Coordinates of C-alpha atoms in Angstrom, one line a residue:
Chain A
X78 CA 33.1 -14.1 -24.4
X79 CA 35.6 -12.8 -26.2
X80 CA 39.5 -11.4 -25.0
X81 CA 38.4 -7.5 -24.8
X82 CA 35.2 -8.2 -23.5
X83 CA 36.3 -10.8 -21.3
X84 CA 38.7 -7.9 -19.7
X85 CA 36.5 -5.5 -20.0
X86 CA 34.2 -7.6 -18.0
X87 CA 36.7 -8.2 -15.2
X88 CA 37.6 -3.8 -14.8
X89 CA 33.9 -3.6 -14.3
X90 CA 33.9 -6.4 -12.0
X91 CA 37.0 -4.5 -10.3
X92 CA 35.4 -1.0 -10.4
X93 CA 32.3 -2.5 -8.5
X94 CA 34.5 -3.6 -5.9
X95 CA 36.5 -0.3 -6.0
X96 CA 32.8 1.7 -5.6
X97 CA 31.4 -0.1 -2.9
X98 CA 34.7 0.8 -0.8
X99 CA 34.7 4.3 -2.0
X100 CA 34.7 6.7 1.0
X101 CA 31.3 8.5 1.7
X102 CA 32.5 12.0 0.1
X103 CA 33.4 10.7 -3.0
X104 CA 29.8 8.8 -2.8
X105 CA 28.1 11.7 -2.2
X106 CA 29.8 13.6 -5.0
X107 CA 28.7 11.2 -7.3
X108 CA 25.1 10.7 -5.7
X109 CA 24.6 14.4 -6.3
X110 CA 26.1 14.2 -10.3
X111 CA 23.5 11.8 -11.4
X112 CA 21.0 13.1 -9.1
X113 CA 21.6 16.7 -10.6
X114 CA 21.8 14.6 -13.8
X115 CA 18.3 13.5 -13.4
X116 CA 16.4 16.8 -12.0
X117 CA 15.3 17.8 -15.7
X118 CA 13.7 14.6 -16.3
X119 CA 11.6 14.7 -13.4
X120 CA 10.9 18.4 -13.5
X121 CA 9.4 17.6 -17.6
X122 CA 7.2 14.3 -15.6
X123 CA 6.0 17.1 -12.9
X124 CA 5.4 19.2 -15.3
X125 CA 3.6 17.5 -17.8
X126 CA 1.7 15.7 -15.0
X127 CA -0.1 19.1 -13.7
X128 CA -0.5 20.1 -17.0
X129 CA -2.2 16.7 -18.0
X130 CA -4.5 17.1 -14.4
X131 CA -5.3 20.7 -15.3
X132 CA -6.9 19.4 -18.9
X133 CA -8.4 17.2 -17.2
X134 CA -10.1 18.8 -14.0
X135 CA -11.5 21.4 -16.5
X136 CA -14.8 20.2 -17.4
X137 CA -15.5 18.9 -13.8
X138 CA -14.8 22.8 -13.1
X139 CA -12.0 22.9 -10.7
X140 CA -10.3 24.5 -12.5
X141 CA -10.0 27.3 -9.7
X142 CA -7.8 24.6 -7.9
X143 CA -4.4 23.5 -8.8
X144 CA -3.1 20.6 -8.2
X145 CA -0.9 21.8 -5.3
X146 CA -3.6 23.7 -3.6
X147 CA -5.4 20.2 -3.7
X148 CA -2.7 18.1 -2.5
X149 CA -3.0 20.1 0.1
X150 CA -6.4 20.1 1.0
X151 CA -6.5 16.9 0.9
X152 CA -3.3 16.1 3.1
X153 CA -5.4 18.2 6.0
X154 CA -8.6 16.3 5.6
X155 CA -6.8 13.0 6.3
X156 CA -4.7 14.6 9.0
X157 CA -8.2 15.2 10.3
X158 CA -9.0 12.1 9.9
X159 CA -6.2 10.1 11.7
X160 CA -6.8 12.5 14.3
X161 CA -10.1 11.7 14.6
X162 CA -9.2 8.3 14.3
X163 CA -6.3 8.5 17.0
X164 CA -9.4 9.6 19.1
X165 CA -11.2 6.5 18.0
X166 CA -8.3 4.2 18.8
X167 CA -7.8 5.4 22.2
X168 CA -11.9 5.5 23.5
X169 CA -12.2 1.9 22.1
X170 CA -9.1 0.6 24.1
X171 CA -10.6 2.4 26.8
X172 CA -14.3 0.9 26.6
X173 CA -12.4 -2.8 26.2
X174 CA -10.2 -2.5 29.4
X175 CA -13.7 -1.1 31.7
X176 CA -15.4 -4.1 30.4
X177 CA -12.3 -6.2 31.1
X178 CA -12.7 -4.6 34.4
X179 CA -16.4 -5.1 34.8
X180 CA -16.3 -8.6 33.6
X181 CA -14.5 -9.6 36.1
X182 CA -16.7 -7.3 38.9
X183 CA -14.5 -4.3 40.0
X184 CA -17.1 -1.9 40.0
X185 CA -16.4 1.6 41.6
X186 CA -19.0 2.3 44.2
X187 CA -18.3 5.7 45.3
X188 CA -16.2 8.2 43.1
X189 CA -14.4 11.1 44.1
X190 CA -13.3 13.6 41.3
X191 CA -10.0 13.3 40.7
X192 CA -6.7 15.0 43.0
X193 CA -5.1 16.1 40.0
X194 CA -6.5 17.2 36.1
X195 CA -4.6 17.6 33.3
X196 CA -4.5 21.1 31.6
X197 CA -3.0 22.2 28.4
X198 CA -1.1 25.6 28.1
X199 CA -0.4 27.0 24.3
X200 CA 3.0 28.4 24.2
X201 CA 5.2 29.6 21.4
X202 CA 8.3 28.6 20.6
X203 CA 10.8 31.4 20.2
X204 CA 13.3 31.8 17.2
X205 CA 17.1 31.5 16.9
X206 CA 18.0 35.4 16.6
X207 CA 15.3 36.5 20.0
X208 CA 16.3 32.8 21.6
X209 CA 19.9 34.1 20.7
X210 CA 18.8 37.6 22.3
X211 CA 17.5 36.4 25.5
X212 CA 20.7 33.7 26.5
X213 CA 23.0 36.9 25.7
X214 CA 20.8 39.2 28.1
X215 CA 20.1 41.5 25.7
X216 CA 16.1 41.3 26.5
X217 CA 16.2 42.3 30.1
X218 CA 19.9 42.9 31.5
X219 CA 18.9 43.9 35.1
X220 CA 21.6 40.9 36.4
X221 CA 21.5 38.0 38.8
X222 CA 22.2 40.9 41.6
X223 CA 18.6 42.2 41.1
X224 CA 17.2 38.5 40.5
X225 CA 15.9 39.4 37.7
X226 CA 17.7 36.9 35.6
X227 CA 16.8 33.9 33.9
X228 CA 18.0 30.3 35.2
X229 CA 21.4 29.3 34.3
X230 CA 20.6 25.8 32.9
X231 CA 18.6 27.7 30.5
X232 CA 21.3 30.0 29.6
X233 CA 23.7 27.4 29.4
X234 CA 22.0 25.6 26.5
X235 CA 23.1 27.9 24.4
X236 CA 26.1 25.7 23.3
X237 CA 23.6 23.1 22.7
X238 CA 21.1 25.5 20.4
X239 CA 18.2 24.1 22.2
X240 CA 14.9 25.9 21.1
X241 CA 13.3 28.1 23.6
X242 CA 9.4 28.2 24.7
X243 CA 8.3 31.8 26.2
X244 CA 7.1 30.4 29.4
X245 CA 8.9 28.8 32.4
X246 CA 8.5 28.7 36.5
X247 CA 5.0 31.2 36.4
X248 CA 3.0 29.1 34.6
X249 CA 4.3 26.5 37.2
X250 CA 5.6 23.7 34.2
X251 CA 8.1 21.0 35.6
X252 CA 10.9 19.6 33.7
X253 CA 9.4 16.2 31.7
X254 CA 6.5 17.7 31.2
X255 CA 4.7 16.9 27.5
X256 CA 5.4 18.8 24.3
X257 CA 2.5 18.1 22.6
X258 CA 1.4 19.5 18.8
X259 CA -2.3 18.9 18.4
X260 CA -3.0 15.2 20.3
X261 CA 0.5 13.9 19.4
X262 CA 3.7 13.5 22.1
X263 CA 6.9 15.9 19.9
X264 CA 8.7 15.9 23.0
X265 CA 9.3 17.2 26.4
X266 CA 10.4 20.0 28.9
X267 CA 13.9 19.7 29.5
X268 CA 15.2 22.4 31.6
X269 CA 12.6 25.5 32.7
X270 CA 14.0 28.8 33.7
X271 CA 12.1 31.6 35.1
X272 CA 10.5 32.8 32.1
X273 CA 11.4 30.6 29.2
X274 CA 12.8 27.0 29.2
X275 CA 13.9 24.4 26.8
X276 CA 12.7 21.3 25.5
X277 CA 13.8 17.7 23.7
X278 CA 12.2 16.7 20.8
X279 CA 11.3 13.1 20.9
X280 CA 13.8 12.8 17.8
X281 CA 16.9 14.0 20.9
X282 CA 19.1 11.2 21.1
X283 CA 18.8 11.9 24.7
X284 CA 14.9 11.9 24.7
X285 CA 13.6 8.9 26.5
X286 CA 9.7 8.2 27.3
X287 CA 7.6 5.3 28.0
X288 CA 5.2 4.0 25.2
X289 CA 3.4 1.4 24.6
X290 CA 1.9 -0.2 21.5
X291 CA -2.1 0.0 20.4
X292 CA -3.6 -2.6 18.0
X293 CA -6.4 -2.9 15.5
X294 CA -7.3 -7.0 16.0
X295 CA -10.9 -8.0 15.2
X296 CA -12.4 -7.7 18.4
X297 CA -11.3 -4.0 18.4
X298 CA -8.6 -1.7 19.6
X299 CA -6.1 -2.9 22.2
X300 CA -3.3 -2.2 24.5
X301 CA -0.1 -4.0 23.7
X302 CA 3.6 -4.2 25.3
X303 CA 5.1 -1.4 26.8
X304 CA 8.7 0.0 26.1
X305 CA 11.1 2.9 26.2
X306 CA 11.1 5.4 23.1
X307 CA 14.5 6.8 22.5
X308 CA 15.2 9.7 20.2
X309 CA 17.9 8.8 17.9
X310 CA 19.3 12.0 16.3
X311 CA 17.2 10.8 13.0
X312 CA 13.7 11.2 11.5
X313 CA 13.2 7.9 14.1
X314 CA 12.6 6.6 16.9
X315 CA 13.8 3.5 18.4
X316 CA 11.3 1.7 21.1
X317 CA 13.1 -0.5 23.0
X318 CA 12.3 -3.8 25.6
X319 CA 9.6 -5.3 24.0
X320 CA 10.2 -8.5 25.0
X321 CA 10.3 -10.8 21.7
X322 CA 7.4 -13.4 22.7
X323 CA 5.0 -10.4 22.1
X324 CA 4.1 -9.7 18.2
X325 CA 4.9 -6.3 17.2
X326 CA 3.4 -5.4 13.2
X327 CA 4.5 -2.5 10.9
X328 CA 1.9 0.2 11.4
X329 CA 0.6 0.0 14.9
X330 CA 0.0 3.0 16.8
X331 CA 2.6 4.1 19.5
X332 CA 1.2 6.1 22.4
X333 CA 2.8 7.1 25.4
X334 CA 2.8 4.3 28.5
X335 CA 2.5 6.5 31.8
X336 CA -1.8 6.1 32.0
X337 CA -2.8 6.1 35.3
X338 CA -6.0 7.1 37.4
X339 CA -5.1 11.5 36.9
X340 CA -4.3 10.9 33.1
X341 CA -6.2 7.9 31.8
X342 CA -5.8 9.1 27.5
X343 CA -2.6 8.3 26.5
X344 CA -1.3 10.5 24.0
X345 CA -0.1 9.5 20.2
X346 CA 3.8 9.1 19.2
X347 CA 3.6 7.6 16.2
X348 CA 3.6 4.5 14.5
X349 CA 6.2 1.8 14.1
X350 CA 7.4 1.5 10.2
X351 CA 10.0 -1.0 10.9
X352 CA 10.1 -4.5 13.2
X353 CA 12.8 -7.2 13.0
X354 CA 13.9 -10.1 16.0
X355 CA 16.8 -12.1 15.3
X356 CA 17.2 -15.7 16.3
X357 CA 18.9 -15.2 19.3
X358 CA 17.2 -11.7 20.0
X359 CA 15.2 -11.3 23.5
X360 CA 14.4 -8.4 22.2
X361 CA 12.5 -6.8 19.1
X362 CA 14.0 -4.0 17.3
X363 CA 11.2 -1.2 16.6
X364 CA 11.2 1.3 14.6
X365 CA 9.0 4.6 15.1
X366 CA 8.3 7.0 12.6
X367 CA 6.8 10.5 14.7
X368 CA 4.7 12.9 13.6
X369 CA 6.1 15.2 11.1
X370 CA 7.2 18.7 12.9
X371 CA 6.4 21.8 11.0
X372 CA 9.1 23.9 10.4
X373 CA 9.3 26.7 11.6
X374 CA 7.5 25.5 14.7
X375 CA 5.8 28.6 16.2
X376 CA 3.2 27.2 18.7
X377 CA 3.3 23.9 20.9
X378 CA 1.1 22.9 24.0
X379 CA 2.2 21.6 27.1
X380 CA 0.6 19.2 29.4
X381 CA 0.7 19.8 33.0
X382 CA -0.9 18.4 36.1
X383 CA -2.4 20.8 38.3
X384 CA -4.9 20.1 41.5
X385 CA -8.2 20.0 41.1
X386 CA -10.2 22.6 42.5
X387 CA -13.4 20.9 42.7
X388 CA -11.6 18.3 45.1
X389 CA -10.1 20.7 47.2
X390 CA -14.1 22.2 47.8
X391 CA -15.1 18.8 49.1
X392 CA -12.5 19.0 51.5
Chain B
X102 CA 26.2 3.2 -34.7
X103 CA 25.6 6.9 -32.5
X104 CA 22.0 6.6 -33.2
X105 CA 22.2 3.4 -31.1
X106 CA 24.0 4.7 -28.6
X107 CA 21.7 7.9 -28.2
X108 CA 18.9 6.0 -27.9
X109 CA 20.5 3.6 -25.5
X110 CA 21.6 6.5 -23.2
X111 CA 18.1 7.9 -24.0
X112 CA 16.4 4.6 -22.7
X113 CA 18.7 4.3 -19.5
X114 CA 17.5 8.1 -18.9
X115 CA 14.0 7.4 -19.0
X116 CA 14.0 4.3 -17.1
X117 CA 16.3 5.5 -14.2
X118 CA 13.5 8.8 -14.2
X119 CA 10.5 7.0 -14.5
X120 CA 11.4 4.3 -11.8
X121 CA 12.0 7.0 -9.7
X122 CA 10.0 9.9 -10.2
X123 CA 7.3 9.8 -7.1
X124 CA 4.4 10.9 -9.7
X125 CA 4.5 7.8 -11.9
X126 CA 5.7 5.9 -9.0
X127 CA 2.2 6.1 -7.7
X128 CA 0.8 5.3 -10.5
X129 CA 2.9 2.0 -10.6
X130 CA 3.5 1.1 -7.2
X131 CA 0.4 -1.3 -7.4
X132 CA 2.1 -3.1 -10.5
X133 CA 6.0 -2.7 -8.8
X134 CA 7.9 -3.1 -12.3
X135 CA 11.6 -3.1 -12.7
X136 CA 11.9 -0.9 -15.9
X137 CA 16.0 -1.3 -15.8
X138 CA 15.6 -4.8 -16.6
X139 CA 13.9 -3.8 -19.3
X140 CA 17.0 -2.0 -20.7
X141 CA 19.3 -4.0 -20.0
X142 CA 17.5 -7.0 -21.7
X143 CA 17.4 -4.7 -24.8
X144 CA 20.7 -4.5 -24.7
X145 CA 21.7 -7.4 -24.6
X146 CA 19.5 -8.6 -27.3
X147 CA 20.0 -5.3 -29.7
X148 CA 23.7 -4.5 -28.7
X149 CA 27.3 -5.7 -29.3
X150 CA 29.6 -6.7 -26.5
X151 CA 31.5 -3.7 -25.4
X152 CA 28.3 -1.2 -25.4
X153 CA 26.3 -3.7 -23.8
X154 CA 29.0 -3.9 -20.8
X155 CA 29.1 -0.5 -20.8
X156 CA 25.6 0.9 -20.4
X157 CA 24.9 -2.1 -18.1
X158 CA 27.7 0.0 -16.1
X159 CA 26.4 2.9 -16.1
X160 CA 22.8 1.8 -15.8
X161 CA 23.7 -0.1 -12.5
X162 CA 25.6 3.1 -11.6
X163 CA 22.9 5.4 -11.9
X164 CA 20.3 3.2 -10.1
X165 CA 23.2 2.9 -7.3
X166 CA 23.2 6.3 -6.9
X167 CA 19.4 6.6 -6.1
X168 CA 19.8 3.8 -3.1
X169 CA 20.9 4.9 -0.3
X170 CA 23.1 1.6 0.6
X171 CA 26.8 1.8 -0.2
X172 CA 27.5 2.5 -4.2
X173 CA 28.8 -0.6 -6.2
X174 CA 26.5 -3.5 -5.4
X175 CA 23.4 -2.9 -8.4
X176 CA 26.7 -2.0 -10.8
X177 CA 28.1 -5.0 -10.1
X178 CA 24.6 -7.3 -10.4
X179 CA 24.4 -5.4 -13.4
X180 CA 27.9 -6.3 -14.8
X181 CA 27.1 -9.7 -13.7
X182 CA 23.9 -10.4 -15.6
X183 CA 25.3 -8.9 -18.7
X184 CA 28.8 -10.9 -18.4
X185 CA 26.0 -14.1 -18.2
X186 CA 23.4 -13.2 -21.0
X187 CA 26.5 -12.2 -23.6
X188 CA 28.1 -16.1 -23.1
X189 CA 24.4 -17.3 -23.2
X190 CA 24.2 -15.4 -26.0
X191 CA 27.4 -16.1 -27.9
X192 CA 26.0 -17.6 -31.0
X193 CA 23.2 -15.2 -32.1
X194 CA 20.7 -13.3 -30.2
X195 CA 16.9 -14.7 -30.3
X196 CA 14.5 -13.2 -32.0
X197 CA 10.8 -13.6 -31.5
X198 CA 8.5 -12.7 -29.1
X199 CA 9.0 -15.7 -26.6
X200 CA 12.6 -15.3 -26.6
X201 CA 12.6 -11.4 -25.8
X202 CA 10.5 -11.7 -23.3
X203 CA 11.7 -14.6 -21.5
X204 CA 15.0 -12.3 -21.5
X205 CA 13.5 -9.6 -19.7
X206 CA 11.9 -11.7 -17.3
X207 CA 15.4 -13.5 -16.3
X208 CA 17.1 -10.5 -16.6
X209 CA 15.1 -8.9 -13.9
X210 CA 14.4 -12.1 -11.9
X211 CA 17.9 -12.2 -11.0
X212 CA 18.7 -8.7 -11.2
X213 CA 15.6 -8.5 -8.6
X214 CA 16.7 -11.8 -6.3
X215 CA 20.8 -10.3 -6.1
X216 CA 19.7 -7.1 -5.1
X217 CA 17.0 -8.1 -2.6
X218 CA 19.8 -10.8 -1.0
X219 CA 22.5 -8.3 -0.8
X220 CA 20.2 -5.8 0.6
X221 CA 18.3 -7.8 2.8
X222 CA 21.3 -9.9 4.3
X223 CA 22.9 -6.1 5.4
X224 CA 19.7 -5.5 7.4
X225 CA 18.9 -9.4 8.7
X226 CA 20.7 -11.9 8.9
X227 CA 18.1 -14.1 8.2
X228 CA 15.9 -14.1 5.0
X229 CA 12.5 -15.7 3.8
X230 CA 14.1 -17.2 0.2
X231 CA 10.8 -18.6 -0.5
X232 CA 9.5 -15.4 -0.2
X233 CA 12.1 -13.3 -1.7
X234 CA 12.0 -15.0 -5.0
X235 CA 8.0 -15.2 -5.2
X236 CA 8.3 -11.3 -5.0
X237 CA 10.8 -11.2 -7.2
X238 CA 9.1 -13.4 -9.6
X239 CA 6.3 -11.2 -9.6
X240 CA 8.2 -8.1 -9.8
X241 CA 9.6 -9.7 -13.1
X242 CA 6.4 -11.2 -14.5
X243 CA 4.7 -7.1 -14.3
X244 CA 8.0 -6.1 -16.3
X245 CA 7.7 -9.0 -18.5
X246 CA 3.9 -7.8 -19.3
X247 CA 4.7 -4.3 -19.6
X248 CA 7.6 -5.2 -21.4
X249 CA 5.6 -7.4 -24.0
X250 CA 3.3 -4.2 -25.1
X251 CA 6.0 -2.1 -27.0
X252 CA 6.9 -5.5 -28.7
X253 CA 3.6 -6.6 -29.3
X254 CA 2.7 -3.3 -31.1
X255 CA 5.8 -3.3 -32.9
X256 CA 4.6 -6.9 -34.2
X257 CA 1.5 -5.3 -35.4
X258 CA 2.6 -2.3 -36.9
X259 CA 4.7 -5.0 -39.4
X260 CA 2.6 -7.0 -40.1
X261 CA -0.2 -4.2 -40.8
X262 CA 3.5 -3.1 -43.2
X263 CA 3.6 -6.1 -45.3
X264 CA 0.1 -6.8 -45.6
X265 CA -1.0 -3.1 -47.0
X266 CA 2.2 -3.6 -50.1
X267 CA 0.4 -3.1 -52.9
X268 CA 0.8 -6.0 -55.5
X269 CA 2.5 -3.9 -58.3
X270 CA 4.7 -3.6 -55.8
X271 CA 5.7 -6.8 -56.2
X272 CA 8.6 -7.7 -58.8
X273 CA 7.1 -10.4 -61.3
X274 CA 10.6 -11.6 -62.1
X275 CA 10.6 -12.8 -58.5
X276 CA 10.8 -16.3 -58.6
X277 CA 10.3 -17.0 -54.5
X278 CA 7.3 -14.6 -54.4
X279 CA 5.3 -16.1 -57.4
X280 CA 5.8 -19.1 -56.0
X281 CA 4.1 -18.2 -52.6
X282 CA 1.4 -16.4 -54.4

């Protein structure tokens, strides 16, 4: 090489250095320059993309749709359809452990219904500015004197800017109750008031819930190692004490652990997008990518037990 | 010499976009070329010493910018490759097919291995390099191919040039040229 390139070389060499130390702001600044820098180039590839998928959905006459409108059809078909296949997932584990069970001849000879059933109740979830309306009081302002006053661990999350669902104590929900949207676990009740109370999102760094892994293998769906899903204050989820002599793969299922004899269906998290073990690891490190949340989020459900009527007849 | 350099910065443009615009990324993610090593291979085979250091810069610099991992590290690979192809190159730059495009498939061999080492040994601390440099072998031999069609028409479009010259074209006092006749 020659002198000026050789030296040229080397201040590269040394700016290299100098960006991979630069401090985050002055990354960012720069991330958003070329980022900025590139917009127009990706806007002309969008652009002439559509155009090109317009010309070409012509003769075929969908014309009618556009390409966006499509997307998004198709995006809630195969929502559909991992729903339906969720559903799929969860009766085939189910039909594998009863014949695990009848194999090995644990038959039930008399049943019972069951003490308690699960029931879902739709709620909405209230925005910031009537959230913001009801902490402050503003709503109903009759005072604690009167007991007409919602609880104060409620109240107090206002620091926090927890979200608020409109219903509480009379529709008899219980902190740690399930948040569900659709089939699929977004969190849980974390504090209920009288009329409204707040919830964790499984994302909450200080959400925590059992789970447990579900496999496609060839001789069907089944039930893998159970851990702890923790919310880390990002898009994911970090599942915890699977104990590293079990296999975990990218793209299994996560489904919440706590099945028992009231709630046999367990109920979809997500599915893990990243796995590593070190060498010395006696654990693996999962990661968990939830289902997306709409925003705004309007309506959730929540799962509750309640008792059964039909048992308490037989009594 | 600003004709070069416009179509350089127009080539570093388009890669940078087109590796990373998610439309086209579809369309190539089954194929998973590495259209930066394209460019810089050009580079190095088309430009002199201080342009190609310098758009290797700001090539590694832009895809830096698109990675989420700290800034620095593909600027530097980049640097690094070019620093190694110009004292390869010293002499004279090949020309030929075979040459170019065994350029574009180092180029993005290694530029493909460094990064997937200095990215991969941040998240584990242990790495597959068997594994690693298959990938990265194949990332480079799609590039190589993809790389090879521009050239290959370029071949044909000159050839298709010298063989429509019409013969009064042809000086007669041309001594080399009436002998190859």
């Amino acid at each position: 090489m020659k002198p000026q390139a050789a030296v040229m070389f080397g201040c590269l060499m040394l700016v290299g250095a100098g960006l991979y130390f630069a401090p985050d702001s002055a990354a960012a600044r720069l991330r958003g320059a070329v980022l900025d820098t590139i917009r127009p180039g990706q806007q002309g590839i969008r652009v002439a993309a559509e155009s090109m998928l317009e010309r070409w959905t012509l003769p075929n006459g969908l014309a009618s749709k556009t390409p966006a409108s499509e997307v998004e059809r198709l995006s809630k078909a195969l929502a559909d359809e991992k729903q339906k296949n969720r559903i799929l997932q969860i009766r085939l584990a189910e039909l594998n452990d009863q014949l695990l069970l009848q194999q090995q001849g644990s038959s039930a000879i008399k049943r019972f219904p069951p003490l308690l059933k699960p029931s879902l109740i739709e709620t909405a979830v209230l925005g910031d500015a009537i959230a913001e309306q009801w902490r402050g009081g503003k709503l109903i302002d009759f005072g604690a004197k009167n007991g007409i006053r919602e609880h104060e661990l409620v109240l107090s999350s206002k620091s926090s800017n927890r979200a608020l669902i409109d219903i509480g104590e009379d529709s008899r929900i219980v902190p740690e109750d399930a948040l569900l949207l659709g089939r699929a676990v977004i969190g849980k009740v974390e504090h209920v008031g009288r009329w409204t109370s707040t919830f964790l999102l499984v994302t909450d760094p200080r959400y925590r819930g059992r789970a447990q892994l579900i496999r496609e293998t060839d001789a069907g769906f089944v039930f893998e190692s159970q851990g702890l899903l923790k919310g880390q204050g990002g898009p994911l989820c970090r599942l915890d004490g699977i104990p590293a002599e079990k296999s975990v793969h990218i793209h299994d299922a996560v489904y919440t652990a706590d099945r028992d004899g009231s709630r046999p269906v367990p109920l979809y998290y997500g599915e893990v997008v990243e796995a590593s073990l070190g060498i010395d690891d006696r654990e693996w490190t999962v990661l968990v990518k939830p289902i997306e949340v709409p925003t705004p989020l309007t309506k959730v459900s929540i799962l509750r037990m309640t008792v059964n009527p039909d048992r308490l007849e037989t009594e | 010499m600003i004709a070069r350099h416009v179509a350089i910065a127009a080539a570093v443009y388009g890669a940078v976009v087109v590796q990373t615009n998610p439309i086209l990324n579809s369309v190539l993610r089954p194929m998973n070329p590495w259209l930066p090593g394209i460019v810089l291979a050009t580079c190095l085979l088309r430009c002199d010493r201080l342009t190609c250091l310098t758009w290797s810069a700001i090539l590694g610099l832009a895809i830096d910018c698109l990675t989420t991992e700290r800034l620095g590290i593909d600027f530097t690979i980049a640097v690094l490759i070019t620093g190694i192809g110009l004292v390869c190159f010293r002499d004279d730059r090949p020309e030929g097919f075979l040459p170019k495009g065994l350029a574009v498939f180092c180029v993005t061999l290694i530029w493909q291995i460094c990064r997937s080492l200095v990215h991969g040994l941040g998240r584990h601390p242990s790495l597959d390099v068997g594994e690693l440099v298959l990938a990265s072998g194949g990332v480079a031999l799609v590039t190589t191919l993809l790389a090879s069609i521009p050239l290959q028409i370029h071949q044909i479009l000159r050839y298709a040039n010298r063989s429509r010259t019409p013969a009064s074209a042809l000086s007669l006092n041309n001594r080399w040229t009436m002998l190859t006749r």
